[in-house]
Short mmCIF file of C-alpha atoms and ligand atoms in Angstrom, two decimals:
data_model
loop_
_atom_site.label_atom_id
_atom_site.label_comp_id
_atom_site.label_asym_id
_atom_site.label_seq_id
_atom_site.Cartn_x
_atom_site.Cartn_y
_atom_site.Cartn_z
CA MET A 296 67.27 170.91 57.53
CA ARG A 297 70.67 169.23 57.98
CA CYS A 298 70.75 165.72 56.51
CA MET A 299 69.38 163.36 59.17
CA LYS A 300 71.41 160.37 58.06
CA GLN A 301 74.64 162.21 58.85
CA SER A 302 74.15 162.09 62.61
CA GLN A 303 73.50 159.00 64.74
CA ASP A 304 70.54 160.73 66.38
CA GLY A 305 69.05 161.59 63.00
CA ALA A 306 69.56 158.04 61.71
CA ARG A 307 67.90 156.68 64.85
CA ILE A 308 64.89 158.89 64.21
CA LEU A 309 64.71 157.51 60.67
CA ILE A 310 64.73 153.96 62.10
CA GLU A 311 61.94 154.87 64.52
CA TYR A 312 60.05 156.36 61.59
CA CYS A 313 60.33 153.01 59.74
CA ALA A 314 59.12 151.17 62.83
CA GLY A 315 56.08 153.45 62.92
CA ALA A 316 57.09 154.62 66.38
CA LEU A 317 57.09 158.39 65.77
CA ASP A 318 54.21 160.64 66.72
CA PRO A 319 52.41 162.26 63.74
CA MET A 320 54.16 165.61 64.15
CA HIS A 321 57.68 164.11 64.07
CA ALA A 322 56.71 161.70 61.30
CA ALA A 323 55.54 164.64 59.18
CA GLU A 324 58.84 166.41 59.84
CA VAL A 325 60.76 163.33 58.67
CA GLU A 326 58.58 163.05 55.58
CA ARG A 327 59.32 166.67 54.66
CA HIS A 328 63.04 165.92 54.87
CA LEU A 329 62.67 162.71 52.84
CA GLU A 330 61.03 164.63 50.00
CA SER A 331 64.23 166.53 49.40
CA CYS A 332 66.95 164.06 50.46
CA THR A 333 67.79 161.03 48.37
CA ASP A 334 70.35 159.68 50.88
CA CYS A 335 67.82 159.50 53.71
CA ARG A 336 65.20 158.09 51.35
CA ALA A 337 67.61 155.29 50.48
CA LEU A 338 68.23 154.54 54.16
CA VAL A 339 64.50 154.47 54.91
CA GLU A 340 63.96 152.16 51.96
CA ARG A 341 66.66 149.75 53.13
CA GLN A 342 65.47 149.82 56.75
CA THR A 343 61.89 149.13 55.61
CA GLU A 344 63.13 146.18 53.59
CA LEU A 345 65.01 144.89 56.63
CA TRP A 346 61.87 145.29 58.76
CA GLU A 347 59.92 143.20 56.25
CA ALA A 348 62.66 140.56 56.05
CA LEU A 349 62.62 140.24 59.85
CA ASP A 350 58.84 139.86 59.74
CA CYS A 351 59.20 136.58 57.88
CA TRP A 352 60.56 134.97 61.05
CA LYS A 353 57.54 133.81 63.00
CA ALA A 354 58.08 132.00 66.27
CA PRO A 355 56.44 128.58 66.62
CA GLN A 356 53.34 128.07 68.74
CA VAL A 357 53.98 127.27 72.37
CA SER A 358 53.55 123.55 73.12
CA ALA A 359 50.11 122.60 74.37
CA ASP A 360 51.50 120.99 77.52
CA PHE A 361 53.60 124.04 78.50
CA ASP A 362 51.37 125.00 81.46
CA ALA A 363 50.98 121.40 82.64
CA ARG A 364 54.77 120.99 82.71
CA LEU A 365 55.19 124.28 84.55
CA TYR A 366 52.60 123.40 87.20
CA ALA A 367 54.25 120.01 87.65
CA ARG A 368 57.55 121.79 88.33
CA ILE A 369 55.88 124.12 90.79
CA ALA A 370 54.25 121.16 92.56
CA ARG A 371 57.62 119.37 92.74
CA GLU A 372 59.21 122.46 94.26
CA GLN A 373 56.49 122.81 96.83
CA ALA A 374 56.79 119.15 97.82
CA ALA A 375 60.56 119.56 98.25
CA PRO A 376 62.14 118.98 101.70
CA SER A 377 61.98 121.96 104.01
CA TRP A 378 65.74 122.62 103.93
CA LYS A 379 65.44 123.20 100.20
CA LYS A 380 62.57 125.63 100.75
CA TRP A 381 64.65 127.35 103.42
CA ALA A 382 67.57 127.61 101.00
CA ARG A 383 65.25 129.03 98.39
CA ARG A 384 63.98 131.66 100.82
CA ILE A 385 67.56 132.86 101.22
CA PHE A 386 67.90 133.27 97.48
CA GLU A 387 64.61 135.10 97.20
CA PRO A 388 64.62 138.79 98.08
CA ALA A 389 62.53 138.76 101.24
CA VAL A 390 63.16 142.46 101.86
CA PRO A 391 63.56 145.32 99.36
CA ALA A 392 66.88 145.62 97.58
CA PRO A 393 68.44 148.43 99.66
CA PHE A 394 68.35 146.14 102.71
CA TRP A 395 69.09 142.75 101.33
CA LYS A 396 71.67 143.71 98.71
CA PRO A 397 74.42 144.57 101.20
CA LEU A 398 73.40 141.52 103.24
CA ALA A 399 73.75 139.32 100.19
CA SER A 400 77.18 140.80 99.44
CA LEU A 401 78.17 140.20 103.04
CA ALA A 402 76.95 136.62 102.85
CA ALA A 403 78.87 136.10 99.61
CA ALA A 404 82.01 137.62 101.13
CA GLY A 405 81.58 135.24 104.08
CA ALA A 406 81.16 132.28 101.75
CA VAL A 407 84.27 133.21 99.77
CA LEU A 408 86.21 133.63 103.03
CA ALA A 409 84.99 130.26 104.27
CA ILE A 410 86.05 128.62 101.01
CA GLY A 411 89.42 130.33 101.30
CA LEU A 412 89.85 128.99 104.84
CA MET A 413 88.86 125.52 103.67
CA ILE A 414 91.58 125.63 101.03
CA GLN A 415 94.08 126.76 103.68
CA THR A 416 93.17 124.05 106.18
CA THR A 417 92.73 121.15 103.75
CA PRO A 418 95.52 118.57 104.15
CA HIS A 419 97.94 118.25 101.22
CA PRO A 420 96.91 114.91 99.68
CA ALA A 421 93.39 116.18 99.01
CA ARG A 422 94.57 119.46 97.51
CA THR A 423 94.63 118.61 93.80
CA PRO A 424 91.00 117.48 93.45
CA GLN A 425 89.89 120.05 96.05
CA VAL A 426 91.09 123.01 93.97
CA HIS A 427 88.68 122.18 91.18
CA ALA A 428 85.75 121.78 93.56
CA ASP A 429 86.52 125.16 95.18
CA GLN A 430 86.57 126.90 91.84
CA VAL A 431 83.12 125.55 91.15
CA ASP A 432 81.95 126.79 94.54
CA ILE A 433 83.16 130.33 93.84
CA GLU A 434 81.41 130.27 90.47
CA GLN A 435 78.25 129.10 92.18
CA VAL A 436 78.43 131.95 94.67
CA ALA A 437 78.77 134.41 91.78
CA LYS A 438 75.87 132.80 89.94
CA ALA A 439 73.68 132.82 93.03
CA LEU A 440 74.40 136.53 93.48
CA ASP A 441 73.46 137.10 89.89
CA ASP A 442 70.23 135.21 90.45
CA LEU A 443 69.48 137.28 93.54
CA ASP A 444 69.88 140.41 91.51
CA ILE A 445 67.52 139.11 88.86
CA LEU A 446 64.84 138.33 91.41
CA ALA A 447 65.08 141.79 92.89
CA PRO A 448 63.79 144.09 90.12
CA ALA A 449 60.13 144.01 91.11
CA ASN A 450 61.21 145.93 94.17
CA SER A 451 64.16 147.86 92.91
CA MET A 452 63.59 148.88 89.29
CA MET B 27 46.61 154.81 78.26
CA GLU B 28 46.20 151.21 77.18
CA ALA B 29 49.74 150.48 78.36
CA VAL B 30 49.00 151.97 81.78
CA ALA B 31 45.88 149.84 82.10
CA ALA B 32 47.88 146.73 81.18
CA LEU B 33 50.53 147.62 83.75
CA GLU B 34 47.92 147.97 86.45
CA ARG B 35 46.27 144.73 85.44
CA ASP B 36 49.56 142.79 85.66
CA ALA B 37 50.44 144.33 89.00
CA GLU B 38 46.97 143.64 90.32
CA LEU B 39 47.17 140.01 89.20
CA MET B 40 50.61 139.59 90.76
CA LEU B 41 49.38 141.05 94.05
CA ARG B 42 46.58 138.51 94.03
CA VAL B 43 49.13 135.75 93.38
CA ARG B 44 50.98 137.07 96.43
CA GLU B 45 47.77 136.56 98.43
CA GLY B 46 47.67 132.95 97.24
CA ASP B 47 45.27 133.25 94.30
CA GLU B 48 46.37 130.59 91.80
CA THR B 49 43.86 131.70 89.16
CA SER B 50 45.63 135.04 88.87
CA PHE B 51 48.92 133.26 88.20
CA ALA B 52 47.19 131.30 85.44
CA LEU B 53 45.95 134.60 83.95
CA LEU B 54 49.44 136.13 84.07
CA LEU B 55 50.79 133.03 82.41
CA GLU B 56 48.13 133.26 79.73
CA ARG B 57 49.00 136.91 79.03
CA HIS B 58 52.78 136.57 78.94
CA ARG B 59 53.51 132.95 78.00
CA ALA B 60 53.76 133.50 74.24
CA PRO B 61 55.84 136.73 74.25
CA VAL B 62 58.35 135.23 76.70
CA VAL B 63 58.66 131.92 74.83
CA HIS B 64 58.92 133.70 71.47
CA PHE B 65 61.59 136.08 72.71
CA LEU B 66 63.60 133.18 74.13
CA TYR B 67 63.06 131.15 70.97
CA ARG B 68 64.58 133.88 68.84
CA MET B 69 67.44 134.28 71.29
CA VAL B 70 68.41 130.60 71.52
CA GLN B 71 66.88 129.46 68.20
CA ASN B 72 65.61 126.18 69.60
CA GLN B 73 62.02 125.51 70.61
CA ALA B 74 62.64 122.92 73.34
CA VAL B 75 65.30 125.08 74.99
CA SER B 76 63.20 128.23 74.73
CA GLU B 77 60.29 126.53 76.50
CA GLU B 78 62.58 125.13 79.16
CA LEU B 79 64.00 128.61 79.84
CA ALA B 80 60.53 130.19 79.77
CA GLN B 81 59.41 127.70 82.42
CA GLU B 82 62.34 128.82 84.53
CA VAL B 83 61.22 132.45 84.08
CA PHE B 84 57.70 131.74 85.32
CA LEU B 85 58.98 129.49 88.08
CA ARG B 86 61.13 132.37 89.34
CA VAL B 87 58.16 134.72 89.17
CA TYR B 88 56.09 132.26 91.18
CA ARG B 89 58.86 131.76 93.73
CA SER B 90 59.16 135.50 94.31
CA ARG B 91 55.43 136.10 94.69
CA ALA B 92 55.67 136.61 98.46
CA THR B 93 58.03 139.56 98.09
CA TYR B 94 56.49 141.14 95.01
CA GLU B 95 55.91 144.90 95.15
CA PRO B 96 54.25 146.62 92.16
CA THR B 97 56.93 149.27 91.75
CA ALA B 98 58.17 148.08 88.35
CA LYS B 99 56.52 147.13 85.11
CA PHE B 100 55.79 143.44 85.33
CA THR B 101 56.76 142.94 81.67
CA THR B 102 60.13 144.60 82.20
CA TRP B 103 60.81 142.31 85.14
CA LEU B 104 59.82 139.25 83.09
CA PHE B 105 62.08 140.24 80.21
CA ARG B 106 64.92 141.00 82.54
CA ILE B 107 64.74 137.46 83.93
CA ALA B 108 64.31 136.02 80.44
CA THR B 109 67.25 137.99 79.03
CA HIS B 110 69.44 136.95 81.94
CA LEU B 111 68.62 133.27 81.42
CA ALA B 112 69.06 133.46 77.65
CA LEU B 113 72.42 135.24 77.85
CA ASN B 114 73.64 132.75 80.47
CA TRP B 115 72.59 129.88 78.26
CA ILE B 116 74.37 131.37 75.25
CA ARG B 117 77.48 132.20 77.29
CA ASP B 118 77.58 128.69 78.72
CA GLY B 119 78.08 127.56 75.12
CA LYS B 120 75.07 125.29 75.22
CA LYS B 121 74.05 126.49 71.78
CA GLU B 122 76.26 124.07 69.85
CA LYS B 123 74.57 121.06 71.44
CA SER B 124 71.18 122.08 70.20
CA GLN B 125 72.18 122.79 66.60
CA GLU B 126 71.29 119.36 65.22
CA SER B 127 67.57 120.11 65.38
CA LEU B 128 67.98 123.42 63.55
CA ASN B 129 67.61 122.18 59.99
CA GLU B 130 64.52 120.21 60.81
CA GLU B 131 63.04 123.21 62.61
CA LEU B 132 63.88 125.45 59.66
CA LEU B 133 61.92 123.31 57.27
CA ASP B 134 59.02 123.04 59.73
CA GLY B 135 59.19 126.79 60.12
CA ALA B 136 59.08 127.35 56.40
CA GLU B 137 56.05 125.11 56.07
CA ARG B 138 54.36 127.05 58.84
CA GLN B 139 55.12 130.46 57.38
CA VAL B 140 54.27 130.15 53.71
CA PRO B 141 51.02 132.13 53.51
CA ASP B 142 49.48 130.05 50.77
CA ARG B 143 47.31 127.20 52.01
CA GLN B 144 49.12 124.57 50.00
CA PRO B 145 52.62 125.85 49.33
CA THR B 146 54.59 124.31 46.54
CA VAL B 147 57.90 122.62 47.32
CA GLU B 148 59.61 125.51 45.58
CA GLN B 149 57.85 128.09 47.78
CA GLU B 150 58.74 126.16 50.90
CA LEU B 151 62.38 125.96 49.93
CA LEU B 152 62.48 129.65 49.09
CA TYR B 153 61.07 130.50 52.50
CA ALA B 154 63.48 128.12 54.19
CA VAL B 155 66.40 129.87 52.50
CA LYS B 156 65.10 133.34 53.37
CA LEU B 157 64.37 132.35 56.94
CA ASN B 158 67.75 130.73 57.29
CA GLU B 159 69.46 133.93 56.19
CA VAL B 160 67.47 136.05 58.65
CA ARG B 161 68.21 133.65 61.50
CA ARG B 162 71.89 133.45 60.68
CA ALA B 163 72.20 137.21 60.37
CA ILE B 164 70.58 137.68 63.78
CA GLU B 165 72.60 134.88 65.30
CA THR B 166 75.87 136.52 64.34
CA LEU B 167 75.00 139.76 66.14
CA PRO B 168 76.75 140.25 69.48
CA GLU B 169 74.43 138.85 72.15
CA LYS B 170 73.35 142.17 73.69
CA GLN B 171 72.58 143.65 70.27
CA ARG B 172 70.61 140.51 69.47
CA ALA B 173 68.59 140.76 72.68
CA ALA B 174 67.92 144.46 72.05
CA VAL B 175 66.68 143.82 68.51
CA MET B 176 64.47 140.92 69.65
CA MET B 177 62.83 143.08 72.31
CA HIS B 178 62.52 146.15 70.06
CA LYS B 179 61.43 144.57 66.81
CA TYR B 180 59.45 141.52 67.89
CA GLU B 181 58.22 142.28 71.40
CA GLU B 182 57.81 146.05 70.86
CA LEU B 183 59.34 147.04 74.18
CA ASP B 184 60.35 150.69 74.52
CA TYR B 185 63.90 151.92 75.10
CA ALA B 186 63.40 152.29 78.85
CA GLN B 187 62.16 148.72 79.21
CA ILE B 188 64.96 147.30 77.07
CA ALA B 189 67.48 149.30 79.09
CA LYS B 190 66.22 147.78 82.33
CA ALA B 191 66.15 144.28 80.88
CA LEU B 192 69.74 144.66 79.68
CA ARG B 193 70.86 146.63 82.72
CA CYS B 194 72.25 149.53 80.73
CA SER B 195 71.31 153.12 79.93
CA GLU B 196 68.71 154.13 77.36
CA SER B 197 71.37 155.79 75.24
CA ALA B 198 73.35 152.54 75.29
CA VAL B 199 70.24 150.73 74.03
CA LYS B 200 69.82 153.27 71.22
CA SER B 201 73.38 152.72 70.16
CA LEU B 202 73.09 148.91 70.40
CA LEU B 203 70.03 149.03 68.16
CA PHE B 204 71.60 151.48 65.75
CA ARG B 205 74.65 149.24 65.27
CA ALA B 206 72.57 146.06 65.08
CA TYR B 207 70.23 147.39 62.39
CA GLU B 208 73.16 148.77 60.45
CA THR B 209 74.78 145.31 60.46
CA LEU B 210 71.53 143.56 59.57
CA ARG B 211 70.82 145.97 56.71
CA SER B 212 74.15 145.22 55.15
CA ARG B 213 73.90 141.45 55.73
CA LEU B 214 70.40 141.12 54.38
CA ALA B 215 70.60 143.79 51.66
CA HIS B 216 70.62 141.20 48.89
CA MET B 217 67.26 139.78 50.03
CA ALA B 218 65.22 142.75 48.86
ZN1 ZN C 216 68.96 163.45 54.57
#
């Protein structure tokens, strides 16, 4: 067999072997190669050591009041004024991605256009501070679009 | 087989949440709270921030309950939201502000992780040093590589799930992981 370490695919298989992610047949194949190849044995040894080093990093326990805090946030959201709930509905994918995605893009294009028009029609004295505020608005539009995309996967992945 | 059963269970729970069953949301939270918080903790390396971001993840899940359709793995969806929030947080440069608590957390962490019941001061310090090196090595990885390693090594997600969470192809994930492990092996070689 050609040395596994020499190709990226082969090296990836060695890493999967170290992670215990190979099925028995492939693992046996790797082991046969390891018997005769010192280079690959060295890589497996170093990867195993890395795996063990990474194991020493345990994450802390989740705080006992995590759920209580979350439910309080949910309750606050639900008690929010209806315009906020309405706004939230817009940023939630109410219909599957193929329908709402173009709509969202259209809405964003409209928002950007509206901002552009606002810049055009704003009288001169207000222009300097206005420019900064408009930049923030454009960023917010981009961020909102990003958020929309994140909320979509349950329907689109 | 077990994975399929888990997938169905999550989807079933989420569909019940959609119908207004709060108990099912509590069950989903119970099942996924720790993995999500732990993933975020390793991404942002700060407990308070990781819990804050994890709350945002579950809040977003709850908000989208009405439109949920069980066409994707629930876990993948969760990690996609979590990854998005973590990367945004890192890119916003909020990390620097939270660094002051790191040393304290490191020592707490060391105390927590020494297997012996009553670790000596020497053991604790040794662990703190080792832990610090691991954390630093991971922290210096490019953010996508870091996220890929966290999902692969600690959360045991498969390539397809990581690819969806990171919005890239499976072969891109394989290459991210390959490069990340190569870097980590050379940075942590002296620890063996
Ligand atoms: Zn070889």
